[in-house]
Coordinates of C-alpha atoms in Angstrom, one line a residue:
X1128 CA 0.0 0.0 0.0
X1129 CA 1.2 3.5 -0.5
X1130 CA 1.0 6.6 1.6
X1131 CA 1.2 10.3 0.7
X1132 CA 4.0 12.2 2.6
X1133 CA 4.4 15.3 2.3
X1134 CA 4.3 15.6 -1.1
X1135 CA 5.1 12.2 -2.1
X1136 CA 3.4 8.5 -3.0
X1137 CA 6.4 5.7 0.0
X1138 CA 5.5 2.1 0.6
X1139 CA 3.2 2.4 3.6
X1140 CA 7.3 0.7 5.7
X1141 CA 8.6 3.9 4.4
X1142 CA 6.1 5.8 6.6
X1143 CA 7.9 6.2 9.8
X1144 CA 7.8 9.0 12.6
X1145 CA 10.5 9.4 15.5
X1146 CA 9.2 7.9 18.7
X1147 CA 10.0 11.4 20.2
X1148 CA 7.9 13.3 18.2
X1149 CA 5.1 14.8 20.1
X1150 CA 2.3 14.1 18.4
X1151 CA 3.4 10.6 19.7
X1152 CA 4.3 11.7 23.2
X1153 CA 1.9 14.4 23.9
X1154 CA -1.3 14.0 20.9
X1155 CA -0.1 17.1 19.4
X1156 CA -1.7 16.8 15.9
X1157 CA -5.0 16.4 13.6
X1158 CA -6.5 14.0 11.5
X1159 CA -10.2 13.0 9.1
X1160 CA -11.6 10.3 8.2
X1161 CA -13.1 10.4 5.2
X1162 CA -15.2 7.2 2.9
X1163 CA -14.7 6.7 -0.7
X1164 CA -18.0 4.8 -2.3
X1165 CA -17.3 2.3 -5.4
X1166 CA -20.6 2.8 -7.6
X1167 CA -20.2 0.4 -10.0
X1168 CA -18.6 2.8 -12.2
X1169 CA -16.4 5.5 -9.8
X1170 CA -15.2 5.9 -6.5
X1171 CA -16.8 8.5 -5.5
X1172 CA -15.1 10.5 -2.4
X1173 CA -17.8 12.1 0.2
X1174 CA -17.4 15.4 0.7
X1175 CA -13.5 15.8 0.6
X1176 CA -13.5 19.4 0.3
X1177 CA -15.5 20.0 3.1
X1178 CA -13.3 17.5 5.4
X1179 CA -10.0 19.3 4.1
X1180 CA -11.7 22.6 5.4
X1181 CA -12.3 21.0 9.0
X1182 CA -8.8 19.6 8.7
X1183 CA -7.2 22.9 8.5
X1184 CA -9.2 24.7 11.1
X1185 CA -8.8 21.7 13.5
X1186 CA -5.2 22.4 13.0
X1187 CA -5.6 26.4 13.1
X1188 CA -7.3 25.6 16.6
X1189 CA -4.9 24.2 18.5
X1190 CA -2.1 25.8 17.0
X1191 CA -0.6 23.1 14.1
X1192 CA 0.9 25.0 11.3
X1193 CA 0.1 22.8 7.9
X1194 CA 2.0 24.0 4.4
X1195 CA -1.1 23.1 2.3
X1196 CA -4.5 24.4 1.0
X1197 CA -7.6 22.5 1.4
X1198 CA -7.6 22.4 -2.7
X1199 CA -3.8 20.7 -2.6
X1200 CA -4.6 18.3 0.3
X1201 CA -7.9 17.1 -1.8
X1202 CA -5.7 16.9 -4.3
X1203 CA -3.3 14.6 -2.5
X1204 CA -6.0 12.2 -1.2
X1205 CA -7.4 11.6 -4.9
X1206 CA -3.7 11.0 -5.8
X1207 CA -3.5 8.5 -3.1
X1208 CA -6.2 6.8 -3.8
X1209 CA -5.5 7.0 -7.9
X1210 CA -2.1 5.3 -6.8
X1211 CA -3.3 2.4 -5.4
X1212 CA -5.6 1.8 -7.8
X1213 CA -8.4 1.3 -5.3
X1214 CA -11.9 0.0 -7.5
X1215 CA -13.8 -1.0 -3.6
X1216 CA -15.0 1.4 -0.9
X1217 CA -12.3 3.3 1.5
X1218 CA -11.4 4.5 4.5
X1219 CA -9.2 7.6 3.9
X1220 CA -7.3 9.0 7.0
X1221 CA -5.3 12.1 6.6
X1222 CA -3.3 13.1 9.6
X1223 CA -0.9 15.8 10.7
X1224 CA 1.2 15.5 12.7
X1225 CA 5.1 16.7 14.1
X1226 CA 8.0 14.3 12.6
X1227 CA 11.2 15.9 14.3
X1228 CA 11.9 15.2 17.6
X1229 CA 11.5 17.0 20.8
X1230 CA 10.9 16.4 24.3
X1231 CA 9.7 20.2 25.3
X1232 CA 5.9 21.1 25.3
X1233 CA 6.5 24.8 23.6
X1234 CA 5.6 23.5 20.3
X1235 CA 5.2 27.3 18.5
X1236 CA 6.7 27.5 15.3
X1237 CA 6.7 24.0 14.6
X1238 CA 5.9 23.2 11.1
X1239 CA 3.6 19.8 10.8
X1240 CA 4.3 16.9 8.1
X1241 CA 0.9 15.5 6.3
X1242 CA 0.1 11.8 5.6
X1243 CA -2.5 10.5 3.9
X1244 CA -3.6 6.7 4.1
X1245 CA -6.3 4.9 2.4
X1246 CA -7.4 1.5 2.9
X1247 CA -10.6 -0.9 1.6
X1248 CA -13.5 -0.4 4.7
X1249 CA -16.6 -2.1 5.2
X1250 CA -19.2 -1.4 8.1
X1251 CA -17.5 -0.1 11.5
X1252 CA -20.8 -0.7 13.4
X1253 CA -23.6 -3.5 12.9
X1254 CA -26.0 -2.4 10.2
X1255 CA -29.1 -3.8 11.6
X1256 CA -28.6 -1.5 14.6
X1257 CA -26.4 -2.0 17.8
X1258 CA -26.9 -1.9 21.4
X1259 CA -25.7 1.2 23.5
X1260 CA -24.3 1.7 26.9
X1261 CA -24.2 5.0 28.8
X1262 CA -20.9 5.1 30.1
X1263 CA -19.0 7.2 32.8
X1264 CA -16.3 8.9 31.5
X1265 CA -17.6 12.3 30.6
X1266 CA -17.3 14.1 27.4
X1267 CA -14.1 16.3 27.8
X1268 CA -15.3 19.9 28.3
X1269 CA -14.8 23.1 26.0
X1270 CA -13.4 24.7 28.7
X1271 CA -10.6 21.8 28.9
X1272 CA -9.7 20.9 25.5
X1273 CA -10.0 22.1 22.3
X1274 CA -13.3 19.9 21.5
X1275 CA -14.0 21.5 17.9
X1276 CA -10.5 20.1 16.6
X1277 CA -10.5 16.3 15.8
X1278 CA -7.1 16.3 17.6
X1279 CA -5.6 13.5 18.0
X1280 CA -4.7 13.5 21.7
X1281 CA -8.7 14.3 22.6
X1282 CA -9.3 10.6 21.4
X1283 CA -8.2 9.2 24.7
X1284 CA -11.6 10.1 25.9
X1285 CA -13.2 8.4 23.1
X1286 CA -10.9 5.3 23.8
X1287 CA -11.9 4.9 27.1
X1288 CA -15.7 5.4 27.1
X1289 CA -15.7 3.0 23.9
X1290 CA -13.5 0.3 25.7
X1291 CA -15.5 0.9 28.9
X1292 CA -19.1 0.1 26.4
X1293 CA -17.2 -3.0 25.1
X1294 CA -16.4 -4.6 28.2
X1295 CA -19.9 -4.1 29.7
X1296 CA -21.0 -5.9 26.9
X1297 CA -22.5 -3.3 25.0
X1298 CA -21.7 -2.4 20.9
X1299 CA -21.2 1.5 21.4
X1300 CA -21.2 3.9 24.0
X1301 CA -22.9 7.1 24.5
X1302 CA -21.0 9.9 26.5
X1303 CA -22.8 12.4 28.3
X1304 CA -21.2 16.0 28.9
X1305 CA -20.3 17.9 32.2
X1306 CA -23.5 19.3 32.8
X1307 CA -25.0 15.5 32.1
X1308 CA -26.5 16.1 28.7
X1309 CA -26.2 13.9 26.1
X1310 CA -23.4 14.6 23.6
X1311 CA -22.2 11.7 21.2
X1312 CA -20.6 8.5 20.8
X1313 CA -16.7 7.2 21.1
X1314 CA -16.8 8.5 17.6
X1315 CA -19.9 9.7 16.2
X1316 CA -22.7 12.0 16.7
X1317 CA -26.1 11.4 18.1
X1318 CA -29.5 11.6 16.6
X1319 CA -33.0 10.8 18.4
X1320 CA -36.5 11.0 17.3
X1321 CA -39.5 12.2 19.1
X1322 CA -43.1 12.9 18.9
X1323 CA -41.9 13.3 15.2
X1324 CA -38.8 15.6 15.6
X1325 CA -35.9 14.4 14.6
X1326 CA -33.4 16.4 17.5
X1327 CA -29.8 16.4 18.0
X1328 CA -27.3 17.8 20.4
X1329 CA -26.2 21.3 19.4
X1330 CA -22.1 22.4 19.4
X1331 CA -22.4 24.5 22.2
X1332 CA -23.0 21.3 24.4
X1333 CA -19.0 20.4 23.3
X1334 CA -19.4 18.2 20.5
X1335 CA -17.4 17.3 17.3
X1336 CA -19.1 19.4 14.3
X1337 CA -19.5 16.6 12.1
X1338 CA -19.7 16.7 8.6
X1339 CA -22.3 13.9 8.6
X1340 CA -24.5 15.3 11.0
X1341 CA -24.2 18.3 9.0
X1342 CA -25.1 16.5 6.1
X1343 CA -27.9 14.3 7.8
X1344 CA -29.3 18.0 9.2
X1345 CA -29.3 18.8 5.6
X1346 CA -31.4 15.6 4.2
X1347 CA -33.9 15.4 7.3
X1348 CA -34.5 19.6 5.9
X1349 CA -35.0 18.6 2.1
X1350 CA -37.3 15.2 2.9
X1351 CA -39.1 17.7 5.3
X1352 CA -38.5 16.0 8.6
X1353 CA -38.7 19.3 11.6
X1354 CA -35.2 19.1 13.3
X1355 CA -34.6 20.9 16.6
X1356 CA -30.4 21.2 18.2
X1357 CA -31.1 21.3 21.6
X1358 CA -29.9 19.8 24.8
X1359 CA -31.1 16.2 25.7
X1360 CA -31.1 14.8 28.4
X1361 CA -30.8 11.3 29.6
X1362 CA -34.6 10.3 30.4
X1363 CA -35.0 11.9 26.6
X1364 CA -32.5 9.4 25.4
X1365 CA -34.4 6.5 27.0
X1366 CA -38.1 7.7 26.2
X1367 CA -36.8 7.9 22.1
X1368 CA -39.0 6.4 19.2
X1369 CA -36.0 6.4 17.5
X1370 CA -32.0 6.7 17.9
X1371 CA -29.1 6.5 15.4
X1372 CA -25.2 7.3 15.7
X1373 CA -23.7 9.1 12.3
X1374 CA -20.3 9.6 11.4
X1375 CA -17.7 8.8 8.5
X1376 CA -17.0 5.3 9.9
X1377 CA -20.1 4.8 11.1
X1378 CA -22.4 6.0 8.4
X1379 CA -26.3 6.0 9.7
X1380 CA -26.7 3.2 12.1
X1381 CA -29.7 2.2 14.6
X1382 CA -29.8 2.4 18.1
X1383 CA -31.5 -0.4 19.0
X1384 CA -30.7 -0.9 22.6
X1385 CA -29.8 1.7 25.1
X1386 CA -28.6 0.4 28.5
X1387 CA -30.9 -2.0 28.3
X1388 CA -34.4 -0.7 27.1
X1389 CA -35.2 -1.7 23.8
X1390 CA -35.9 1.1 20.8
X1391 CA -36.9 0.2 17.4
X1392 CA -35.6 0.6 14.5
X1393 CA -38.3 3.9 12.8
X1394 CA -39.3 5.0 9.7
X1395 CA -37.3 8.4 9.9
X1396 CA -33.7 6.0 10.7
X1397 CA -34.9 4.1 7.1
X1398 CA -35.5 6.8 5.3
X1399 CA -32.6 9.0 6.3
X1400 CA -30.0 6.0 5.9
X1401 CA -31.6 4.9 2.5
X1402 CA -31.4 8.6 1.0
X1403 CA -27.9 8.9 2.1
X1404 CA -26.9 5.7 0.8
X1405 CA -28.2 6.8 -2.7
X1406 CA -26.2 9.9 -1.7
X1407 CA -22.9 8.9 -1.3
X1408 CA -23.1 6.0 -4.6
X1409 CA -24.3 9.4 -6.8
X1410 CA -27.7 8.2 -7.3
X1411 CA -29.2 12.1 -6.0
X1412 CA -28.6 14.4 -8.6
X1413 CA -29.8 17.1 -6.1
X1414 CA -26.3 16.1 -4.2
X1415 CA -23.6 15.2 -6.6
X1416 CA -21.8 18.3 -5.7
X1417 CA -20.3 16.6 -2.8
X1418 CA -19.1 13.9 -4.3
X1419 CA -15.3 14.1 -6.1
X1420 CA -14.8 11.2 -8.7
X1421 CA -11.6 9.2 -8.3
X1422 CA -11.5 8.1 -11.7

């Protein structure tokens, strides 16, 4: 497999980092994950431009100087991809990140290097829906970290609440936030229905901006499905019609269990997943414009 570094297509062995960088040491850099769709025809990658955007102002956030546009990183990922000669559906993971070494915290002035992977990807979570734990590890506050940046060292959190899930048995976990409102998943964000609204946490309860929620808020608008942002609470979470996590990795998949009380799986979930399935294989005109052809 090849990797783009900084500019150019190594053997995924000629990849290599110091072990005192510290983006190692201390989670000092960024990274995206971003799906690439085989149609039959294309690969199709969703919405690269817009994840290159939240790249860069993850980066700008917490201080991470990058040397490339969001047009020249798209760029690079399409190369990447076009390099390996991928014909299947991806997982593309850009990530930036500090290759000289130093021991020192003061990271100013440090320049990052850029490396962008792609592998083949199936599902990440079940499809016909998977069962969800509330755990109790909190959702790191705004006030702590950085929690618009998909930096690479505010993962611990979403390592231990998903590890916590697994060993309890459960398929996902749910985190809740300081203030104990619901906020999103190791790795996704949340969606519930009720009484007809389809409602999700909104960013100023500390969650990751996500580019499919964003694009999920934009589908629910066009199929005419009322949306509220708002706060929800845990006895909201349990009294749902409906739940579903969404997320690059995750796509749209059913909650169909939440610490033990059983939701089903609801007409707004179906039509939602099946729209943005058609979506993402370039079967919605309406939406081609977030789709960049490999090939």
């Amino acid at each position: 497999m090849k990797i783009w570094v900084d500019g150019r297509l190594v053997e995924e062995g000629e990849a290599k980092v110091t072990v005192l960088s510290p983006s190692l040491n201390y989670g000092f850099g960024v990274f995206e994950g971003i799906r690439a769709y085989w149609s039959g025809e294309n690969l199709y990658v969703f919405r690269l431009r817009e994840h290159m955007e939240r790249f860069l102002r993850s980066a700008r956030i917490i201080g991470l100087e990058v040397p490339y546009t969001a047009e020249e990183l798209s760029k690079a990922v399409v190369e990447t991809v076009r390099g390996n000669g991928f014909k299947e559906d991806l997982y593309i993971r850009p990530v930036a990140y500090i290759s000289r070494p130093q021991i020192s915290l003061d990271v100013r002035g440090l320049q990052a290097s850029v490396a962008i992977a792609a592998l083949p990807f199936g599902k990440y979570l079940k499809v016909e829906g998977v069962r969800a734990a509330v755990v109790s590890w909190r959702r790191v506050h705004t006030s702590m970290m950085p929690v618009m940046a998909k930096a690479t060292g505010i993962y611990l959190n979403s390592i231990m609440a998903a590890v916590e899930a697994r060993a309890r048995g459960y398929d996902e976990a749910i985190m809740l936030n300081a203030e104990g409102k619901v906020v999103e998943g190791s790795g996704e964000n949340v969606f519930i229905v009720r009484r007809g609204f389809l409602m999700t946490p909104p960013l100023e309860d500390g969650i990751l901006e996500g580019i499919t929620r964003e694009t999920v808020i934009t589908i629910a608008g066009d199929l005419g499905i009322p949306l509220l942002e708002k706060s929800i609470t845990r006895e909201e979470l349990y009294a749902a019609d409906e739940a579903f996590f969404v997320g690059t990795a995750a796509e749209i998949t059913p909650i169909i269990e939440i610490d033990g009380r059983i939701l089903p799986r609801g007409p707004i979930t179906q039509r939602i997943a099946e729209t943005y399935r058609r979506i993402v294989l370039g079967r919605e005109e309406k939406y081609l414009a977030w789709l960049t052809p490999v090939y």
